[in-house]
Amino acid sequence: MVDKFVGTWKMTSSDNFDDYMKALGVGFATRQVGNRTKPSLIINMDDQGMICVKSQSTFKTVEIKFKLNEPFEETTADDRKTMTVFSIENGNLVQKQNWDGKETTIEREVTGDGKLIAKCVMGDVVAVRTYVKEA
Ligand code: DKA
């Protein structure tokens, strides 16, 4: 299930991300950098089922390690401290972050043409970020 997500992905487009960051409560200066940054997403899984997701960019590199369906504490690139849980839903890798009574979801899908699409949802705001596989 997770195998198709494993690899190094490079972001090629990002739609409505500024509004998504605003909905998260990200301040102006960080949004400016966030809008300019094209991260690489590096996803690995070991034989114990531990998954590593690393988002790497000139702005910031953040790495999280977790098992599916097991909540853990995450510090996000914009410095939110969230309780996060990953699951597989309809073949997609779904990340739910909860903090300060709020919730956002990042649903990642690998499409038939081999792209990784990250759909970021906060309330009624949706951002879509597209990645292509590098390795
Ligand atoms: C993705 O492309 C989604 C990343 C979501 C990051 C939210 C906060 C960014 C603040 C700069 O995998």
mmCIF file with all atom_site columns, C-alpha atoms and ligand atoms in Angstrom:
data_model
loop_
_atom_site.group_PDB
_atom_site.id
_atom_site.type_symbol
_atom_site.label_atom_id
_atom_site.label_alt_id
_atom_site.label_comp_id
_atom_site.label_asym_id
_atom_site.label_entity_id
_atom_site.label_seq_id
_atom_site.pdbx_PDB_ins_code
_atom_site.Cartn_x
_atom_site.Cartn_y
_atom_site.Cartn_z
_atom_site.occupancy
_atom_site.B_iso_or_equiv
_atom_site.pdbx_formal_charge
_atom_site.auth_seq_id
_atom_site.auth_comp_id
_atom_site.auth_asym_id
_atom_site.auth_atom_id
_atom_site.pdbx_PDB_model_num
ATOM   1   C CA  . MET A 1 1   ? 0.000   0.000  0.000   1.00 0.00 ? 1   MET A CA  1
ATOM   2   C CA  . VAL A 1 2   ? 2.757   2.441  0.988   1.00 0.00 ? 2   VAL A CA  1
ATOM   3   C CA  . ASP A 1 3   ? 5.260   1.144  -1.597  1.00 0.00 ? 3   ASP A CA  1
ATOM   4   C CA  . LYS A 1 4   ? 3.991   3.362  -4.396  1.00 0.00 ? 4   LYS A CA  1
ATOM   5   C CA  . PHE A 1 5   ? 4.737   6.467  -2.265  1.00 0.00 ? 5   PHE A CA  1
ATOM   6   C CA  . VAL A 1 6   ? 8.341   5.456  -1.595  1.00 0.00 ? 6   VAL A CA  1
ATOM   7   C CA  . GLY A 1 7   ? 10.925  7.513  -3.470  1.00 0.00 ? 7   GLY A CA  1
ATOM   8   C CA  . THR A 1 8   ? 12.158  11.054 -3.984  1.00 0.00 ? 8   THR A CA  1
ATOM   9   C CA  . TRP A 1 9   ? 9.587   13.482 -5.329  1.00 0.00 ? 9   TRP A CA  1
ATOM   10  C CA  . LYS A 1 10  ? 10.149  17.029 -6.568  1.00 0.00 ? 10  LYS A CA  1
ATOM   11  C CA  . MET A 1 11  ? 7.395   19.599 -6.414  1.00 0.00 ? 11  MET A CA  1
ATOM   12  C CA  . THR A 1 12  ? 6.455   20.982 -9.826  1.00 0.00 ? 12  THR A CA  1
ATOM   13  C CA  . SER A 1 13  ? 3.338   23.033 -9.071  1.00 0.00 ? 13  SER A CA  1
ATOM   14  C CA  . SER A 1 14  ? 1.414   24.431 -6.141  1.00 0.00 ? 14  SER A CA  1
ATOM   15  C CA  . ASP A 1 15  ? -2.108  25.870 -6.368  1.00 0.00 ? 15  ASP A CA  1
ATOM   16  C CA  . ASN A 1 16  ? -3.824  27.980 -3.702  1.00 0.00 ? 16  ASN A CA  1
ATOM   17  C CA  . PHE A 1 17  ? -1.051  27.299 -1.189  1.00 0.00 ? 17  PHE A CA  1
ATOM   18  C CA  . ASP A 1 18  ? -0.994  30.893 0.085   1.00 0.00 ? 18  ASP A CA  1
ATOM   19  C CA  . ASP A 1 19  ? -4.676  30.676 1.057   1.00 0.00 ? 19  ASP A CA  1
ATOM   20  C CA  . TYR A 1 20  ? -4.071  27.296 2.677   1.00 0.00 ? 20  TYR A CA  1
ATOM   21  C CA  . MET A 1 21  ? -1.186  28.693 4.741   1.00 0.00 ? 21  MET A CA  1
ATOM   22  C CA  . LYS A 1 22  ? -3.379  31.685 5.731   1.00 0.00 ? 22  LYS A CA  1
ATOM   23  C CA  . ALA A 1 23  ? -6.088  29.258 6.878   1.00 0.00 ? 23  ALA A CA  1
ATOM   24  C CA  . LEU A 1 24  ? -3.469  27.441 8.986   1.00 0.00 ? 24  LEU A CA  1
ATOM   25  C CA  . GLY A 1 25  ? -2.548  30.782 10.576  1.00 0.00 ? 25  GLY A CA  1
ATOM   26  C CA  . VAL A 1 26  ? 0.923   31.063 8.993   1.00 0.00 ? 26  VAL A CA  1
ATOM   27  C CA  . GLY A 1 27  ? 2.302   34.624 9.155   1.00 0.00 ? 27  GLY A CA  1
ATOM   28  C CA  . PHE A 1 28  ? 3.190   36.787 6.153   1.00 0.00 ? 28  PHE A CA  1
ATOM   29  C CA  . ALA A 1 29  ? 6.976   36.338 6.190   1.00 0.00 ? 29  ALA A CA  1
ATOM   30  C CA  . THR A 1 30  ? 6.812   32.529 6.369   1.00 0.00 ? 30  THR A CA  1
ATOM   31  C CA  . ARG A 1 31  ? 4.137   32.474 3.663   1.00 0.00 ? 31  ARG A CA  1
ATOM   32  C CA  . GLN A 1 32  ? 6.379   34.484 1.354   1.00 0.00 ? 32  GLN A CA  1
ATOM   33  C CA  . VAL A 1 33  ? 9.121   31.900 1.702   1.00 0.00 ? 33  VAL A CA  1
ATOM   34  C CA  . GLY A 1 34  ? 6.662   29.002 1.600   1.00 0.00 ? 34  GLY A CA  1
ATOM   35  C CA  . ASN A 1 35  ? 5.221   30.267 -1.681  1.00 0.00 ? 35  ASN A CA  1
ATOM   36  C CA  . ARG A 1 36  ? 8.665   30.499 -3.287  1.00 0.00 ? 36  ARG A CA  1
ATOM   37  C CA  . THR A 1 37  ? 9.942   27.124 -2.074  1.00 0.00 ? 37  THR A CA  1
ATOM   38  C CA  . LYS A 1 38  ? 9.833   23.966 -4.162  1.00 0.00 ? 38  LYS A CA  1
ATOM   39  C CA  . PRO A 1 39  ? 10.552  21.151 -1.724  1.00 0.00 ? 39  PRO A CA  1
ATOM   40  C CA  . SER A 1 40  ? 11.617  17.593 -2.365  1.00 0.00 ? 40  SER A CA  1
ATOM   41  C CA  . LEU A 1 41  ? 9.616   14.953 -0.560  1.00 0.00 ? 41  LEU A CA  1
ATOM   42  C CA  . ILE A 1 42  ? 11.571  11.836 0.345   1.00 0.00 ? 42  ILE A CA  1
ATOM   43  C CA  . ILE A 1 43  ? 9.491   8.890  1.535   1.00 0.00 ? 43  ILE A CA  1
ATOM   44  C CA  . ASN A 1 44  ? 10.932  5.630  2.868   1.00 0.00 ? 44  ASN A CA  1
ATOM   45  C CA  . MET A 1 45  ? 9.635   2.648  4.802   1.00 0.00 ? 45  MET A CA  1
ATOM   46  C CA  . ASP A 1 46  ? 11.664  0.048  6.690   1.00 0.00 ? 46  ASP A CA  1
ATOM   47  C CA  . ASP A 1 47  ? 10.815  -3.624 7.165   1.00 0.00 ? 47  ASP A CA  1
ATOM   48  C CA  . GLN A 1 48  ? 9.276   -2.895 10.604  1.00 0.00 ? 48  GLN A CA  1
ATOM   49  C CA  . GLY A 1 49  ? 6.663   -0.665 8.944   1.00 0.00 ? 49  GLY A CA  1
ATOM   50  C CA  . MET A 1 50  ? 8.291   2.556  10.181  1.00 0.00 ? 50  MET A CA  1
ATOM   51  C CA  . ILE A 1 51  ? 7.714   5.263  7.590   1.00 0.00 ? 51  ILE A CA  1
ATOM   52  C CA  . CYS A 1 52  ? 9.947   8.301  7.150   1.00 0.00 ? 52  CYS A CA  1
ATOM   53  C CA  . VAL A 1 53  ? 8.706   11.415 5.333   1.00 0.00 ? 53  VAL A CA  1
ATOM   54  C CA  . LYS A 1 54  ? 11.295  14.114 4.793   1.00 0.00 ? 54  LYS A CA  1
ATOM   55  C CA  . SER A 1 55  ? 10.431  17.467 3.229   1.00 0.00 ? 55  SER A CA  1
ATOM   56  C CA  . GLN A 1 56  ? 13.645  19.089 2.100   1.00 0.00 ? 56  GLN A CA  1
ATOM   57  C CA  . SER A 1 57  ? 14.111  22.641 0.852   1.00 0.00 ? 57  SER A CA  1
ATOM   58  C CA  . THR A 1 58  ? 16.361  25.651 1.120   1.00 0.00 ? 58  THR A CA  1
ATOM   59  C CA  . PHE A 1 59  ? 13.772  27.130 3.541   1.00 0.00 ? 59  PHE A CA  1
ATOM   60  C CA  . LYS A 1 60  ? 13.595  24.212 5.949   1.00 0.00 ? 60  LYS A CA  1
ATOM   61  C CA  . THR A 1 61  ? 14.032  20.465 6.139   1.00 0.00 ? 61  THR A CA  1
ATOM   62  C CA  . VAL A 1 62  ? 11.601  18.570 8.338   1.00 0.00 ? 62  VAL A CA  1
ATOM   63  C CA  . GLU A 1 63  ? 11.550  14.832 8.881   1.00 0.00 ? 63  GLU A CA  1
ATOM   64  C CA  . ILE A 1 64  ? 8.931   12.711 10.617  1.00 0.00 ? 64  ILE A CA  1
ATOM   65  C CA  . LYS A 1 65  ? 8.954   9.004  11.453  1.00 0.00 ? 65  LYS A CA  1
ATOM   66  C CA  . PHE A 1 66  ? 5.792   7.112  12.314  1.00 0.00 ? 66  PHE A CA  1
ATOM   67  C CA  . LYS A 1 67  ? 3.744   3.959  11.902  1.00 0.00 ? 67  LYS A CA  1
ATOM   68  C CA  . LEU A 1 68  ? 0.366   3.981  10.192  1.00 0.00 ? 68  LEU A CA  1
ATOM   69  C CA  . ASN A 1 69  ? -2.589  4.601  12.534  1.00 0.00 ? 69  ASN A CA  1
ATOM   70  C CA  . GLU A 1 70  ? -0.318  5.486  15.475  1.00 0.00 ? 70  GLU A CA  1
ATOM   71  C CA  . PRO A 1 71  ? -0.646  9.142  16.609  1.00 0.00 ? 71  PRO A CA  1
ATOM   72  C CA  . PHE A 1 72  ? 2.595   11.043 17.266  1.00 0.00 ? 72  PHE A CA  1
ATOM   73  C CA  . GLU A 1 73  ? 3.741   14.601 18.007  1.00 0.00 ? 73  GLU A CA  1
ATOM   74  C CA  . GLU A 1 74  ? 4.832   16.524 14.929  1.00 0.00 ? 74  GLU A CA  1
ATOM   75  C CA  . THR A 1 75  ? 6.554   19.891 14.639  1.00 0.00 ? 75  THR A CA  1
ATOM   76  C CA  . THR A 1 76  ? 5.610   21.295 11.253  1.00 0.00 ? 76  THR A CA  1
ATOM   77  C CA  . ALA A 1 77  ? 7.678   23.474 8.905   1.00 0.00 ? 77  ALA A CA  1
ATOM   78  C CA  . ASP A 1 78  ? 5.714   26.509 10.154  1.00 0.00 ? 78  ASP A CA  1
ATOM   79  C CA  . ASP A 1 79  ? 6.376   25.420 13.733  1.00 0.00 ? 79  ASP A CA  1
ATOM   80  C CA  . ARG A 1 80  ? 2.943   24.154 14.746  1.00 0.00 ? 80  ARG A CA  1
ATOM   81  C CA  . LYS A 1 81  ? 3.036   21.399 17.347  1.00 0.00 ? 81  LYS A CA  1
ATOM   82  C CA  . THR A 1 82  ? 0.425   18.928 16.160  1.00 0.00 ? 82  THR A CA  1
ATOM   83  C CA  . MET A 1 83  ? -0.879  15.506 17.061  1.00 0.00 ? 83  MET A CA  1
ATOM   84  C CA  . THR A 1 84  ? -0.612  13.713 13.773  1.00 0.00 ? 84  THR A CA  1
ATOM   85  C CA  . VAL A 1 85  ? -1.785  10.381 12.495  1.00 0.00 ? 85  VAL A CA  1
ATOM   86  C CA  . PHE A 1 86  ? -1.244  8.813  9.081   1.00 0.00 ? 86  PHE A CA  1
ATOM   87  C CA  . SER A 1 87  ? -3.549  6.216  7.575   1.00 0.00 ? 87  SER A CA  1
ATOM   88  C CA  . ILE A 1 88  ? -4.301  4.655  4.223   1.00 0.00 ? 88  ILE A CA  1
ATOM   89  C CA  . GLU A 1 89  ? -7.741  5.582  2.873   1.00 0.00 ? 89  GLU A CA  1
ATOM   90  C CA  . ASN A 1 90  ? -8.835  4.377  -0.562  1.00 0.00 ? 90  ASN A CA  1
ATOM   91  C CA  . GLY A 1 91  ? -5.167  3.729  -1.404  1.00 0.00 ? 91  GLY A CA  1
ATOM   92  C CA  . ASN A 1 92  ? -4.170  7.296  -0.491  1.00 0.00 ? 92  ASN A CA  1
ATOM   93  C CA  . LEU A 1 93  ? -1.779  8.283  2.289   1.00 0.00 ? 93  LEU A CA  1
ATOM   94  C CA  . VAL A 1 94  ? -3.760  10.555 4.586   1.00 0.00 ? 94  VAL A CA  1
ATOM   95  C CA  . GLN A 1 95  ? -2.103  12.771 7.207   1.00 0.00 ? 95  GLN A CA  1
ATOM   96  C CA  . LYS A 1 96  ? -4.363  14.361 9.841   1.00 0.00 ? 96  LYS A CA  1
ATOM   97  C CA  . GLN A 1 97  ? -2.885  17.079 12.038  1.00 0.00 ? 97  GLN A CA  1
ATOM   98  C CA  . ASN A 1 98  ? -4.692  18.382 15.129  1.00 0.00 ? 98  ASN A CA  1
ATOM   99  C CA  . TRP A 1 99  ? -3.593  21.403 17.174  1.00 0.00 ? 99  TRP A CA  1
ATOM   100 C CA  . ASP A 1 100 ? -5.314  24.119 19.232  1.00 0.00 ? 100 ASP A CA  1
ATOM   101 C CA  . GLY A 1 101 ? -8.720  22.618 18.481  1.00 0.00 ? 101 GLY A CA  1
ATOM   102 C CA  . LYS A 1 102 ? -8.062  22.797 14.710  1.00 0.00 ? 102 LYS A CA  1
ATOM   103 C CA  . GLU A 1 103 ? -7.595  20.076 12.108  1.00 0.00 ? 103 GLU A CA  1
ATOM   104 C CA  . THR A 1 104 ? -6.021  19.929 8.680   1.00 0.00 ? 104 THR A CA  1
ATOM   105 C CA  . THR A 1 105 ? -5.669  16.989 6.338   1.00 0.00 ? 105 THR A CA  1
ATOM   106 C CA  . ILE A 1 106 ? -3.027  16.331 3.697   1.00 0.00 ? 106 ILE A CA  1
ATOM   107 C CA  . GLU A 1 107 ? -4.101  13.525 1.388   1.00 0.00 ? 107 GLU A CA  1
ATOM   108 C CA  . ARG A 1 108 ? -1.427  12.166 -0.934  1.00 0.00 ? 108 ARG A CA  1
ATOM   109 C CA  . GLU A 1 109 ? -2.310  10.174 -4.021  1.00 0.00 ? 109 GLU A CA  1
ATOM   110 C CA  . VAL A 1 110 ? -0.106  8.570  -6.679  1.00 0.00 ? 110 VAL A CA  1
ATOM   111 C CA  . THR A 1 111 ? -1.846  8.994  -10.000 1.00 0.00 ? 111 THR A CA  1
ATOM   112 C CA  . GLY A 1 112 ? -1.889  6.663  -12.992 1.00 0.00 ? 112 GLY A CA  1
ATOM   113 C CA  . ASP A 1 113 ? 0.715   8.826  -14.744 1.00 0.00 ? 113 ASP A CA  1
ATOM   114 C CA  . GLY A 1 114 ? 3.074   8.479  -11.776 1.00 0.00 ? 114 GLY A CA  1
ATOM   115 C CA  . LYS A 1 115 ? 2.650   11.873 -10.117 1.00 0.00 ? 115 LYS A CA  1
ATOM   116 C CA  . LEU A 1 116 ? 2.173   12.425 -6.416  1.00 0.00 ? 116 LEU A CA  1
ATOM   117 C CA  . ILE A 1 117 ? -0.646  14.856 -5.677  1.00 0.00 ? 117 ILE A CA  1
ATOM   118 C CA  . ALA A 1 118 ? -0.884  16.363 -2.185  1.00 0.00 ? 118 ALA A CA  1
ATOM   119 C CA  . LYS A 1 119 ? -4.343  17.768 -1.460  1.00 0.00 ? 119 LYS A CA  1
ATOM   120 C CA  . CYS A 1 120 ? -4.139  20.046 1.580   1.00 0.00 ? 120 CYS A CA  1
ATOM   121 C CA  . VAL A 1 121 ? -7.483  20.816 3.231   1.00 0.00 ? 121 VAL A CA  1
ATOM   122 C CA  . MET A 1 122 ? -8.184  23.308 6.005   1.00 0.00 ? 122 MET A CA  1
ATOM   123 C CA  . GLY A 1 123 ? -11.918 23.975 6.432   1.00 0.00 ? 123 GLY A CA  1
ATOM   124 C CA  . ASP A 1 124 ? -13.196 24.998 3.013   1.00 0.00 ? 124 ASP A CA  1
ATOM   125 C CA  . VAL A 1 125 ? -9.724  25.930 1.718   1.00 0.00 ? 125 VAL A CA  1
ATOM   126 C CA  . VAL A 1 126 ? -8.013  23.406 -0.547  1.00 0.00 ? 126 VAL A CA  1
ATOM   127 C CA  . ALA A 1 127 ? -4.474  23.606 -1.954  1.00 0.00 ? 127 ALA A CA  1
ATOM   128 C CA  . VAL A 1 128 ? -3.134  21.125 -4.489  1.00 0.00 ? 128 VAL A CA  1
ATOM   129 C CA  . ARG A 1 129 ? 0.580   20.459 -4.842  1.00 0.00 ? 129 ARG A CA  1
ATOM   130 C CA  . THR A 1 130 ? 1.985   18.211 -7.562  1.00 0.00 ? 130 THR A CA  1
ATOM   131 C CA  . TYR A 1 131 ? 5.225   16.241 -7.336  1.00 0.00 ? 131 TYR A CA  1
ATOM   132 C CA  . VAL A 1 132 ? 7.068   14.172 -9.940  1.00 0.00 ? 132 VAL A CA  1
ATOM   133 C CA  . LYS A 1 133 ? 9.324   11.254 -9.101  1.00 0.00 ? 133 LYS A CA  1
ATOM   134 C CA  . GLU A 1 134 ? 13.064  11.874 -9.236  1.00 0.00 ? 134 GLU A CA  1
ATOM   135 C CA  . ALA A 1 135 ? 14.315  8.559  -7.874  1.00 0.00 ? 135 ALA A CA  1
HETATM 136 C C1  . DKA B 2 .   ? 3.154   19.079 0.936   1.00 0.00 ? 1   DKA B C1  1
HETATM 137 O O1  . DKA B 2 .   ? 3.487   19.665 -0.089  1.00 0.00 ? 1   DKA B O1  1
HETATM 138 C C2  . DKA B 2 .   ? 2.244   19.764 1.944   1.00 0.00 ? 1   DKA B C2  1
HETATM 139 C C3  . DKA B 2 .   ? 3.015   20.657 2.837   1.00 0.00 ? 1   DKA B C3  1
HETATM 140 C C4  . DKA B 2 .   ? 2.185   21.376 3.859   1.00 0.00 ? 1   DKA B C4  1
HETATM 141 C C5  . DKA B 2 .   ? 3.014   22.338 4.664   1.00 0.00 ? 1   DKA B C5  1
HETATM 142 C C6  . DKA B 2 .   ? 2.210   23.269 5.486   1.00 0.00 ? 1   DKA B C6  1
HETATM 143 C C7  . DKA B 2 .   ? 2.994   24.366 6.166   1.00 0.00 ? 1   DKA B C7  1
HETATM 144 C C8  . DKA B 2 .   ? 4.033   25.047 5.310   1.00 0.00 ? 1   DKA B C8  1
HETATM 145 C C9  . DKA B 2 .   ? 4.550   26.321 5.882   1.00 0.00 ? 1   DKA B C9  1
HETATM 146 C C10 . DKA B 2 .   ? 5.711   26.892 5.099   1.00 0.00 ? 1   DKA B C10 1
HETATM 147 O O2  . DKA B 2 .   ? 3.556   17.941 1.174   1.00 0.00 ? 1   DKA B O2  1
#
